[in-house]
Amino acid sequence: MWLLCKLAPNFRTISDFRKDNRKAIEKTFKEFNRLLIVCHLTFAFILPMFKGQAVGGIIVAYVTILVLGASFSLVPAALWPSIPKLVDAKVIGSAYALIFWIQNIGLWLFPLLIGKILDKKNPGVTDPVALNYTWALVMLACLGIAALIIGIILKRVDAKKHLGLELPNITEE
């Protein structure tokens, strides 16, 4: 915030931008979801090909992690605003709490699962650099595929039931 000299867009600016650029935003989020999958598969299968090459591996790793970070920040930005359209206003706080709770379970559970996969696929290896992370990254790519499928299903439900998930939450009167 300090880089922008405390300039921040107001809610109407963000709402209008989302309303005016709905198709472009939708396409961007779909592409970033696909990039999540591609990034995990890149870490699993392409990055190991650069083992021992300082420059090539570093470039692939940095580009992949930057795209992965952007994807992880944009996908939830599309999902959280749809919650008021899916649940009753009386329980919206509980709905957000449930989502936050589920996310925290994921933050606890998936590192454990990755550890179990690494232990199973790397018996006796103690050097973290020598571990084979392929199957752990494939698991994360599968989560991205599951998210993409759920997103497609949610889009179809929205089209069928006219929930208005892609419409702004506040409309001009």
Backbone as a printed PyTorch tensor [residue, N CA C, xyz], in Angstrom:
tensor([[[  0.8130,  -1.1790,   0.0000],
         [  0.0000,   0.0000,   0.0000],
         [  0.8690,   1.2590,   0.0000]],

        [[  2.0040,   1.2300,   0.6710],
         [  2.8550,   2.4070,   0.7450],
         [  3.4560,   2.7510,  -0.6110]],

        [[  3.5900,   1.7540,  -1.5030],
         [  4.1090,   2.0420,  -2.8370],
         [  3.1380,   2.8920,  -3.6500]],

        [[  1.8630,   2.7410,  -3.3740],
         [  0.8380,   3.4880,  -4.0960],
         [  0.4870,   4.7970,  -3.4160]],

        [[  1.2700,   5.1820,  -2.4110],
         [  1.0120,   6.4120,  -1.6550],
         [ -0.3920,   6.4020,  -1.0540]],

        [[ -0.7980,   5.2490,  -0.5690],
         [ -2.0980,   5.0410,   0.0830],
         [ -3.2760,   5.2660,  -0.8570]],

        [[ -3.0560,   5.1300,  -2.1510],
         [ -4.1500,   5.1980,  -3.1170],
         [ -4.7900,   3.8220,  -3.2100]],

        [[ -6.0830,   3.7690,  -3.1570],
         [ -6.7900,   2.4970,  -3.2550],
         [ -8.0950,   2.7330,  -4.0110]],

        [[ -8.4720,   1.7970,  -4.8700],
         [ -9.7460,   1.9670,  -5.5690],
         [-10.9110,   1.7720,  -4.6070]],

        [[-11.9920,   2.4930,  -4.8540],
         [-13.1690,   2.2940,  -4.0110],
         [-13.9400,   1.0750,  -4.5120]],

        [[-14.9190,   0.6620,  -3.7490],
         [-15.6600,  -0.5480,  -4.1020],
         [-16.3590,  -0.4140,  -5.4500]],

        [[-16.8930,   0.7690,  -5.7430],
         [-17.6190,   0.9740,  -7.0060],
         [-16.6900,   0.7650,  -8.1950]],

        [[-15.4470,   1.2090,  -8.1040],
         [-14.4790,   1.0340,  -9.1890],
         [-14.2430,  -0.4460,  -9.4550]],

        [[-14.0520,  -1.2150,  -8.3920],
         [-13.8210,  -2.6560,  -8.5420],
         [-15.0670,  -3.3340,  -9.0860]],

        [[-16.2330,  -2.9630,  -8.5560],
         [-17.4810,  -3.5600,  -9.0140],
         [-17.7290,  -3.2560, -10.4900]],

        [[-17.5190,  -2.0050, -10.8890],
         [-17.7110,  -1.6340, -12.2940],
         [-16.7290,  -2.3640, -13.1970]],

        [[-15.4940,  -2.4680, -12.7540],
         [-14.4940,  -3.1860, -13.5500],
         [-14.9090,  -4.6340, -13.7460]],

        [[-15.3710,  -5.2800, -12.6790],
         [-15.8120,  -6.6730, -12.7960],
         [-17.0250,  -6.7880, -13.7150]],

        [[-17.9480,  -5.8280, -13.6270],
         [-19.1520,  -5.8690, -14.4570],
         [-18.8060,  -5.6360, -15.9240]],

        [[-17.9370,  -4.6780, -16.1970],
         [-17.6070,  -4.3110, -17.5730],
         [-16.6840,  -5.3080, -18.2660]],

        [[-15.9520,  -6.0930, -17.5090],
         [-14.9570,  -7.0070, -18.0890],
         [-15.2110,  -8.4530, -17.6970]],

        [[-16.4710,  -8.8220, -17.5550],
         [-16.8360, -10.1450, -17.0570],
         [-16.2340, -11.2800, -17.8780]],

        [[-16.3630, -11.2340, -19.1800],
         [-15.8630, -12.3170, -20.0370],
         [-14.3390, -12.4230, -19.9690]],

        [[-13.6670, -11.2940, -19.9910],
         [-12.2000, -11.3010, -19.9170],
         [-11.7280, -11.8440, -18.5730]],

        [[-12.3980, -11.4530, -17.4960],
         [-12.0240, -11.9480, -16.1680],
         [-12.2730, -13.4430, -16.0810]],

        [[-13.4060, -13.9030, -16.6080],
         [-13.7170, -15.3270, -16.6020],
         [-12.6460, -16.1200, -17.3530]],

        [[-12.2720, -15.6280, -18.5150],
         [-11.2390, -16.3050, -19.3050],
         [ -9.9030, -16.3060, -18.5710]],

        [[ -9.5720, -15.1950, -17.9220],
         [ -8.3190, -15.1020, -17.1680],
         [ -8.2910, -16.1240, -16.0380]],

        [[ -9.3740, -16.2480, -15.2860],
         [ -9.4070, -17.1950, -14.1780],
         [ -9.3120, -18.6370, -14.6730]],

        [[ -9.9610, -18.9320, -15.8020],
         [ -9.8430, -20.2850, -16.3640],
         [ -8.4020, -20.5860, -16.7460]],

        [[ -7.7580, -19.6110, -17.3610],
         [ -6.3720, -19.8200, -17.7710],
         [ -5.4580, -19.9930, -16.5650]],

        [[ -5.6730, -19.2010, -15.5150],
         [ -4.8430, -19.3450, -14.3250],
         [ -5.0790, -20.6840, -13.6390]],

        [[ -6.3050, -21.1910, -13.6860],
         [ -6.5500, -22.5180, -13.1240],
         [ -5.7850, -23.5690, -13.9110]],

        [[ -5.8010, -23.4520, -15.2200],
         [ -5.0280, -24.3930, -16.0410],
         [ -3.5370, -24.2470, -15.7580]],

        [[ -3.1020, -23.0200, -15.5370],
         [ -1.6930, -22.7910, -15.2260],
         [ -1.2910, -23.4330, -13.9070]],

        [[ -2.2170, -23.4900, -12.9410],
         [ -1.9240, -24.1960, -11.6940],
         [ -1.5240, -25.6340, -11.9860]],

        [[ -2.2900, -26.2810, -12.8240],
         [ -2.0290, -27.6730, -13.1810],
         [ -0.7010, -27.7900, -13.9190]],

        [[ -0.5050, -26.9290, -14.9010],
         [  0.7250, -26.9680, -15.6990],
         [  1.9490, -26.7100, -14.8200]],

        [[  1.8370, -25.7770, -13.8790],
         [  2.9780, -25.4720, -13.0000],
         [  3.3720, -26.6790, -12.1570]],

        [[  2.3910, -27.3460, -11.5750],
         [  2.7190, -28.5200, -10.7590],
         [  3.3350, -29.6270, -11.6190]],

        [[  2.8090, -29.8060, -12.8080],
         [  3.3830, -30.8210, -13.6950],
         [  4.7770, -30.4080, -14.1740]],

        [[  5.0060, -29.1050, -14.3390],
         [  6.3470, -28.6240, -14.6980],
         [  7.3320, -28.9240, -13.5840]],

        [[  6.9320, -28.6480, -12.3480],
         [  7.8060, -28.9730, -11.2170],
         [  8.0700, -30.4720, -11.1360]],

        [[  7.0550, -31.2660, -11.4520],
         [  7.1970, -32.7200, -11.3160],
         [  8.0410, -33.3390, -12.4200]],

        [[  7.8680, -32.9010, -13.6650],
         [  8.4790, -33.6150, -14.7830],
         [  9.5330, -32.8200, -15.5660]],

        [[  9.3760, -31.5110, -15.6930],
         [ 10.3040, -30.7280, -16.5160],
         [ 11.4920, -30.2240, -15.7110]],

        [[ 11.2390, -29.6880, -14.5190],
         [ 12.3370, -29.1650, -13.7060],
         [ 13.4080, -30.2200, -13.4090]],

        [[ 13.0610, -31.4800, -13.1370],
         [ 14.1220, -32.4770, -12.9110],
         [ 15.0510, -32.6800, -14.1130]],

        [[ 14.5920, -32.3560, -15.3130],
         [ 15.4530, -32.4770, -16.4920],
         [ 16.6150, -31.4850, -16.4500]],

        [[ 16.4540, -30.3980, -15.6880],
         [ 17.4830, -29.3650, -15.5940],
         [ 18.4010, -29.5700, -14.3990]],

        [[ 18.3060, -30.7120, -13.7520],
         [ 19.1310, -30.9690, -12.5680],
         [ 20.6060, -30.8680, -12.9450]],

        [[ 21.3430, -30.0840, -12.1950],
         [ 22.7640, -29.8960, -12.4660],
         [ 23.0590, -28.6970, -13.3480]],

        [[ 22.0620, -28.1560, -14.0250],
         [ 22.2530, -26.9670, -14.8600],
         [ 21.7920, -25.7560, -14.0610]],

        [[ 22.7220, -24.9400, -13.6880],
         [ 22.4010, -23.8240, -12.7970],
         [ 21.4120, -22.8400, -13.4140]],

        [[ 21.6900, -22.3670, -14.6020],
         [ 20.8840, -21.2890, -15.1830],
         [ 19.5180, -21.7850, -15.6420]],

        [[ 19.4590, -22.8360, -16.4380],
         [ 18.1910, -23.3260, -16.9830],
         [ 17.2050, -23.7030, -15.9050]],

        [[ 17.6660, -24.4440, -14.9080],
         [ 16.7880, -24.8710, -13.8250],
         [ 16.2740, -23.7120, -12.9980]],

        [[ 17.1320, -22.7410, -12.7560],
         [ 16.7210, -21.5880, -11.9570],
         [ 15.6720, -20.7660, -12.6990]],

        [[ 15.8680, -20.5740, -13.9990],
         [ 14.8910, -19.8060, -14.7850],
         [ 13.5410, -20.5190, -14.8040]],

        [[ 13.5450, -21.8170, -15.0780],
         [ 12.2890, -22.5850, -15.0970],
         [ 11.6260, -22.5340, -13.7280]],

        [[ 12.4090, -22.7130, -12.6650],
         [ 11.8420, -22.7160, -11.3110],
         [ 11.2220, -21.3630, -10.9600]],

        [[ 11.9360, -20.2620, -11.2390],
         [ 11.4150, -18.9470, -10.8920],
         [ 10.1770, -18.5800, -11.7060]],

        [[ 10.2020, -18.8360, -12.9940],
         [  9.0300, -18.5300, -13.8170],
         [  7.8330, -19.3520, -13.3550]],

        [[  8.0630, -20.6320, -13.0940],
         [  6.9680, -21.5010, -12.6630],
         [  6.4080, -21.0610, -11.3210]],

        [[  7.2600, -20.7130, -10.3790],
         [  6.7670, -20.3130,  -9.0550],
         [  6.0490, -18.9680,  -9.1110]],

        [[  6.4730, -18.0610,  -9.9930],
         [  5.7690, -16.7820, -10.1410],
         [  4.3690, -16.9900, -10.7210]],

        [[  4.2650, -17.8270, -11.7320],
         [  2.9520, -18.1150, -12.3200],
         [  2.0730, -18.8370, -11.3020]],

        [[  2.6600, -19.7600, -10.5560],
         [  1.9170, -20.4920,  -9.5370],
         [  1.3950, -19.5480,  -8.4620]],

        [[  2.2230, -18.5990,  -8.0330],
         [  1.7870, -17.6250,  -7.0340],
         [  0.6510, -16.7530,  -7.5340]],

        [[  0.7440, -16.3050,  -8.7720],
         [ -0.3450, -15.5020,  -9.3500],
         [ -1.6230, -16.3130,  -9.4420]],

        [[ -1.5010, -17.5700,  -9.8330],
         [ -2.6760, -18.4290,  -9.9480],
         [ -3.3320, -18.6520,  -8.6000]],

        [[ -2.5200, -18.9160,  -7.5850],
         [ -3.0730, -19.1500,  -6.2550],
         [ -3.7600, -17.9180,  -5.6900]],

        [[ -3.3440, -16.7420,  -6.0890],
         [ -3.9920, -15.5430,  -5.5690],
         [ -5.2460, -15.1860,  -6.3550]],

        [[ -5.3020, -15.5090,  -7.6350],
         [ -6.4550, -15.1230,  -8.4470],
         [ -7.6330, -16.0930,  -8.3580]],

        [[ -7.3660, -17.3630,  -8.2270],
         [ -8.4710, -18.3320,  -8.1930],
         [ -9.3840, -18.0820,  -6.9900]],

        [[ -8.8650, -17.9360,  -5.7570],
         [ -9.7710, -17.6360,  -4.6430],
         [-10.4620, -16.2780,  -4.7810]],

        [[ -9.8150, -15.3370,  -5.4520],
         [-10.4330, -14.0280,  -5.6410],
         [-11.7120, -14.1310,  -6.4580]],

        [[-11.8240, -15.1540,  -7.2660],
         [-13.0420, -15.3660,  -8.0450],
         [-14.0930, -16.1180,  -7.2420]],

        [[-13.6590, -16.9550,  -6.3240],
         [-14.6000, -17.8040,  -5.5980],
         [-15.2530, -17.1100,  -4.4120]],

        [[-14.5000, -16.3730,  -3.6210],
         [-15.0460, -15.7780,  -2.4030],
         [-16.2100, -14.8270,  -2.6660]],

        [[-16.1810, -13.9740,  -3.7070],
         [-17.3200, -13.0710,  -3.9180],
         [-18.6170, -13.7800,  -4.3000]],

        [[-18.5540, -15.0420,  -4.7050],
         [-19.7800, -15.7510,  -5.0840],
         [-20.5370, -16.3070,  -3.8850]],

        [[-19.9350, -16.3070,  -2.7160],
         [-20.5700, -16.8900,  -1.5350],
         [-21.8970, -16.2100,  -1.1850]],

        [[-22.0060, -14.8780,  -1.2160],
         [-23.2990, -14.2760,  -0.8750],
         [-24.4420, -14.6950,  -1.8050]],

        [[-24.1040, -15.1610,  -2.9840],
         [-25.1550, -15.5810,  -3.9210],
         [-25.5530, -17.0380,  -3.7240]],

        [[-24.7490, -17.7720,  -2.9740],
         [-25.0120, -19.1980,  -2.7850],
         [-25.6580, -19.5210,  -1.4490]],

        [[-25.4940, -18.6500,  -0.4640],
         [-26.0430, -18.9350,   0.8620],
         [-26.9590, -17.8050,   1.2990]],

        [[-27.8320, -18.1190,   2.2310],
         [-28.7660, -17.1390,   2.7720],
         [-28.0150, -16.0960,   3.5940]],

        [[-28.4820, -14.8760,   3.5680],
         [-27.8080, -13.7760,   4.2620],
         [-27.6980, -14.0250,   5.7670]],

        [[-28.6300, -14.7990,   6.3280],
         [-28.6010, -15.0600,   7.7710],
         [-27.3880, -15.8920,   8.1810]],

        [[-26.8680, -16.6980,   7.2610],
         [-25.7700, -17.6100,   7.6120],
         [-24.4860, -17.3040,   6.8490]],

        [[-24.3890, -16.1080,   6.3020],
         [-23.2150, -15.8010,   5.4860],
         [-21.9250, -15.8220,   6.3150]],

        [[-21.9910, -15.3440,   7.5440],
         [-20.8170, -15.3930,   8.4120],
         [-20.3800, -16.8180,   8.6770]],

        [[-21.3420, -17.6900,   8.9000],
         [-21.0400, -19.1110,   9.1210],
         [-20.4740, -19.7440,   7.8600]],

        [[-20.9590, -19.3160,   6.7020],
         [-20.4450, -19.8630,   5.4410],
         [-18.9840, -19.4860,   5.2440]],

        [[-18.6610, -18.2210,   5.4990],
         [-17.2610, -17.7970,   5.3870],
         [-16.3890, -18.5070,   6.4210]],

        [[-16.9200, -18.6830,   7.6280],
         [-16.1640, -19.3930,   8.6670],
         [-15.9000, -20.8380,   8.2490]],

        [[-16.8990, -21.4820,   7.6470],
         [-16.7370, -22.8560,   7.1890],
         [-15.6710, -22.9430,   6.0940]],

        [[-15.6940, -22.0060,   5.1560],
         [-14.6850, -21.9930,   4.0890],
         [-13.2920, -21.7970,   4.6810]],

        [[-13.1830, -20.8600,   5.6060],
         [-11.8910, -20.6050,   6.2550],
         [-11.4140, -21.8440,   7.0060]],

        [[-12.3310, -22.5150,   7.6680],
         [-12.0280, -23.7370,   8.4150],
         [-11.5300, -24.8280,   7.4670]],

        [[-12.2250, -25.0020,   6.3450],
         [-11.8240, -26.0170,   5.3660],
         [-10.4450, -25.6840,   4.7830]],

        [[-10.1900, -24.4160,   4.4950],
         [ -8.8780, -24.0240,   3.9870],
         [ -7.7790, -24.3360,   5.0030]],

        [[ -8.0560, -24.0930,   6.2670],
         [ -7.0560, -24.3830,   7.2900],
         [ -6.8370, -25.8800,   7.4640]],

        [[ -7.8790, -26.6690,   7.2890],
         [ -7.6910, -28.1230,   7.3080],
         [ -6.7750, -28.5230,   6.1570]],

        [[ -6.9640, -27.9130,   4.9880],
         [ -6.0940, -28.1840,   3.8490],
         [ -4.6520, -27.7920,   4.1210]],

        [[ -4.4620, -26.6520,   4.8000],
         [ -3.1060, -26.2190,   5.1480],
         [ -2.4450, -27.1780,   6.1370]],

        [[ -3.2460, -27.8710,   6.9220],
         [ -2.7200, -28.8710,   7.8580],
         [ -2.5350, -30.2200,   7.1720]],

        [[ -3.5290, -30.6200,   6.3720],
         [ -3.5650, -31.9810,   5.8350],
         [ -2.5940, -32.2120,   4.6760]],

        [[ -2.5230, -31.2910,   3.7360],
         [ -1.7380, -31.5670,   2.5330],
         [ -0.2310, -31.6230,   2.7750]],

        [[  0.3310, -30.8140,   3.6640],
         [  1.7450, -31.0600,   3.9780],
         [  1.9760, -32.4450,   4.5910]],

        [[  1.0110, -32.9150,   5.3960],
         [  1.1250, -34.2760,   5.9370],
         [  1.0800, -35.3220,   4.8270]],

        [[  0.1490, -35.1420,   3.8860],
         [  0.0520, -36.0780,   2.7640],
         [  1.3160, -36.0520,   1.9100]],

        [[  1.8390, -34.8700,   1.6680],
         [  3.0780, -34.7560,   0.8920],
         [  4.2110, -35.4640,   1.6220]],

        [[  4.2820, -35.2860,   2.9450],
         [  5.3000, -35.9800,   3.7310],
         [  5.1690, -37.4840,   3.6390]],

        [[  3.9360, -37.9840,   3.6980],
         [  3.7060, -39.4430,   3.5860],
         [  4.1340, -39.9460,   2.2110]],

        [[  3.7990, -39.1860,   1.1700],
         [  4.1860, -39.5860,  -0.1850],
         [  5.7060, -39.5850,  -0.3160]],

        [[  6.3530, -38.5520,   0.2080],
         [  7.8190, -38.4870,   0.1350],
         [  8.4630, -39.6320,   0.9040]],

        [[  7.9320, -39.9710,   2.0730],
         [  8.4650, -41.1060,   2.8410],
         [  8.2970, -42.4200,   2.0830]],

        [[  7.1510, -42.5900,   1.4410],
         [  6.8610, -43.8340,   0.7130],
         [  7.7300, -43.9690,  -0.5420]],

        [[  7.9200, -42.8720,  -1.2590],
         [  8.6460, -42.9140,  -2.5330],
         [ 10.1590, -42.7330,  -2.3860]],

        [[ 10.6250, -42.3430,  -1.2130],
         [ 12.0530, -42.0970,  -0.9930],
         [ 12.5440, -42.8190,   0.2640]],

        [[ 12.4410, -44.1380,   0.3170],
         [ 12.8620, -44.8320,   1.5380],
         [ 14.3670, -44.6730,   1.7830]],

        [[ 14.7070, -44.2710,   2.9970],
         [ 16.1090, -44.1540,   3.3790],
         [ 16.8050, -42.8840,   2.9400]],

        [[ 16.1430, -42.0230,   2.1820],
         [ 16.7630, -40.7730,   1.7270],
         [ 16.5630, -39.7190,   2.8100]],

        [[ 17.6580, -39.1190,   3.2630],
         [ 17.5590, -38.0880,   4.2960],
         [ 17.9070, -36.6990,   3.7720]],

        [[ 18.5910, -36.6220,   2.6470],
         [ 18.9660, -35.3330,   2.0650],
         [ 17.7650, -34.7580,   1.3080]],

        [[ 17.2330, -33.5880,   1.7290],
         [ 16.0570, -33.0310,   1.0600],
         [ 16.2840, -32.7380,  -0.4180]],

        [[ 17.5150, -32.4550,  -0.8030],
         [ 17.8180, -32.1650,  -2.2010],
         [ 17.7110, -33.4360,  -3.0440]],

        [[ 17.9320, -34.5790,  -2.4420],
         [ 17.9110, -35.8450,  -3.1740],
         [ 16.5200, -36.4770,  -3.2370]],

        [[ 15.5440, -35.8920,  -2.5570],
         [ 14.1960, -36.4580,  -2.5620],
         [ 13.5590, -36.3420,  -3.9430]],

        [[ 12.7470, -37.3200,  -4.2940],
         [ 11.9900, -37.3030,  -5.5370],
         [ 10.5840, -36.7800,  -5.2190]],

        [[ 10.2880, -35.5670,  -5.6540],
         [  9.0150, -34.9110,  -5.3540],
         [  7.9500, -35.1580,  -6.4280]],

        [[  8.2410, -35.9790,  -7.4130],
         [  7.3460, -36.1420,  -8.5580],
         [  5.9220, -36.4830,  -8.1510]],

        [[  5.7460, -37.4980,  -7.3190],
         [  4.3810, -37.9430,  -6.9980],
         [  3.6450, -36.9640,  -6.0960]],

        [[  4.3810, -36.2550,  -5.2510],
         [  3.7390, -35.2180,  -4.4410],
         [  3.2140, -34.0960,  -5.3450]],

        [[  3.9840, -33.7310,  -6.3480],
         [  3.5540, -32.6830,  -7.2720],
         [  2.4250, -33.1650,  -8.1860]],

        [[  2.4360, -34.4360,  -8.5360],
         [  1.3280, -34.9900,  -9.3200],
         [  0.0370, -34.9240,  -8.4950]],

        [[  0.1410, -35.1970,  -7.1800],
         [ -1.0320, -35.0900,  -6.3160],
         [ -1.5710, -33.6550,  -6.3370]],

        [[ -0.6860, -32.6680,  -6.2570],
         [ -1.1280, -31.2770,  -6.2910],
         [ -1.7260, -30.9090,  -7.6470]],

        [[ -1.1730, -31.4380,  -8.7260],
         [ -1.7580, -31.2080, -10.0540],
         [ -3.1530, -31.8230, -10.1350]],

        [[ -3.3330, -32.9810,  -9.5210],
         [ -4.6620, -33.6150,  -9.4930],
         [ -5.6640, -32.7480,  -8.7320]],

        [[ -5.2070, -32.0670,  -7.6880],
         [ -6.0880, -31.1320,  -6.9810],
         [ -6.4990, -29.9800,  -7.9000]],

        [[ -5.5770, -29.5140,  -8.7230],
         [ -5.9090, -28.4710,  -9.6910],
         [ -6.9300, -28.9580, -10.7070]],

        [[ -6.7840, -30.2030, -11.1470],
         [ -7.7540, -30.7790, -12.0870],
         [ -9.1200, -30.8910, -11.4180]],

        [[ -9.1370, -31.3260, -10.1450],
         [-10.4040, -31.4150,  -9.4100],
         [-11.0450, -30.0340,  -9.2810]],

        [[-10.2370, -29.0000,  -9.0140],
         [-10.7700, -27.6370,  -8.9100],
         [-11.3520, -27.1730, -10.2420]],

        [[-10.6830, -27.5090, -11.3320],
         [-11.1870, -27.1390, -12.6510],
         [-12.5280, -27.8230, -12.9330]],

        [[-12.6310, -29.0890, -12.5960],
         [-13.8850, -29.8330, -12.8010],
         [-15.0040, -29.2460, -11.9500]],

        [[-14.7000, -28.9400, -10.6860],
         [-15.7110, -28.3410,  -9.8070],
         [-16.1340, -26.9770, -10.3400]],

        [[-15.1840, -26.2020, -10.8650],
         [-15.5200, -24.9070, -11.4530],
         [-16.4480, -25.0440, -12.6540]],

        [[-16.1940, -26.0430, -13.4900],
         [-17.0620, -26.2860, -14.6550],
         [-18.4580, -26.6960, -14.1980]],

        [[-18.5180, -27.5650, -13.1910],
         [-19.8220, -27.9930, -12.6590],
         [-20.5640, -26.7930, -12.0770]],

        [[-19.8620, -25.9470, -11.3170],
         [-20.4890, -24.7630, -10.7270],
         [-20.9930, -23.8170, -11.8090]],

        [[-20.2580, -23.6750, -12.8840],
         [-20.6950, -22.8190, -13.9900],
         [-21.9630, -23.3780, -14.6360]],

        [[-22.0310, -24.6870, -14.7870],
         [-23.2380, -25.3010, -15.3650],
         [-24.4440, -25.1440, -14.4430]],

        [[-24.2250, -25.3180, -13.1330],
         [-25.3120, -25.1270, -12.1730],
         [-25.7840, -23.6810, -12.2120]],

        [[-24.8440, -22.7450, -12.3100],
         [-25.1890, -21.3290, -12.3970],
         [-26.0300, -21.0540, -13.6350]],

        [[-25.6480, -21.6310, -14.7610],
         [-26.4060, -21.4170, -15.9990],
         [-27.8060, -22.0240, -15.9020]],

        [[-27.9050, -23.1580, -15.2240],
         [-29.1900, -23.8520, -15.1270],
         [-30.1310, -23.1780, -14.1200]],

        [[-29.5870, -22.7730, -12.9730],
         [-30.4220, -22.2190, -11.9080],
         [-30.4240, -20.6930, -11.8740]],

        [[-29.6490, -20.0590, -12.7470],
         [-29.5810, -18.5990, -12.8280],
         [-29.2650, -17.9610, -11.4730]],

        [[-28.1780, -18.4300, -10.8590],
         [-27.7510, -17.8970,  -9.5710],
         [-27.0790, -16.5350,  -9.7130]],

        [[-26.5930, -16.2100, -10.8870],
         [-25.9460, -14.9320, -11.1240],
         [-24.5640, -14.8360, -10.5190]],

        [[-23.8250, -15.9550, -10.5120],
         [-22.5130, -15.9680,  -9.9040],
         [-21.5160, -15.0510, -10.6050]],

        [[-21.7530, -14.7480, -11.8550],
         [-20.8300, -13.9030, -12.6020],
         [-21.3070, -12.4590, -12.6730]],

        [[-22.3840, -12.1650, -12.0180],
         [-22.9090, -10.8050, -11.9910],
         [-22.3890, -10.0780, -10.7600]],

        [[-22.2870,  -8.7370, -10.8010],
         [-21.8280,  -8.0120,  -9.6090],
         [-22.7980,  -8.1920,  -8.4520]],

        [[-22.2650,  -8.1850,  -7.2380],
         [-23.1200,  -8.3290,  -6.0520],
         [-23.9650,  -7.1030,  -5.8090]],

        [[-23.4620,  -5.9210,  -6.1350],
         [-24.1930,  -4.6740,  -5.9460],
         [-24.4710,  -4.0900,  -7.3170]],

        [[-25.7230,  -3.8110,  -7.5730],
         [-26.0980,  -3.2290,  -8.8670],
         [-26.5520,  -1.7880,  -8.6520]],

        [[-26.4220,  -0.9940,  -9.6990],
         [-26.8610,   0.4010,  -9.6370],
         [-28.3760,   0.4290,  -9.6450]],

        [[-28.9190,   1.3300,  -8.8600],
         [-30.3850,   1.4370,  -8.7620],
         [-30.9290,   2.5190,  -9.6230]]])
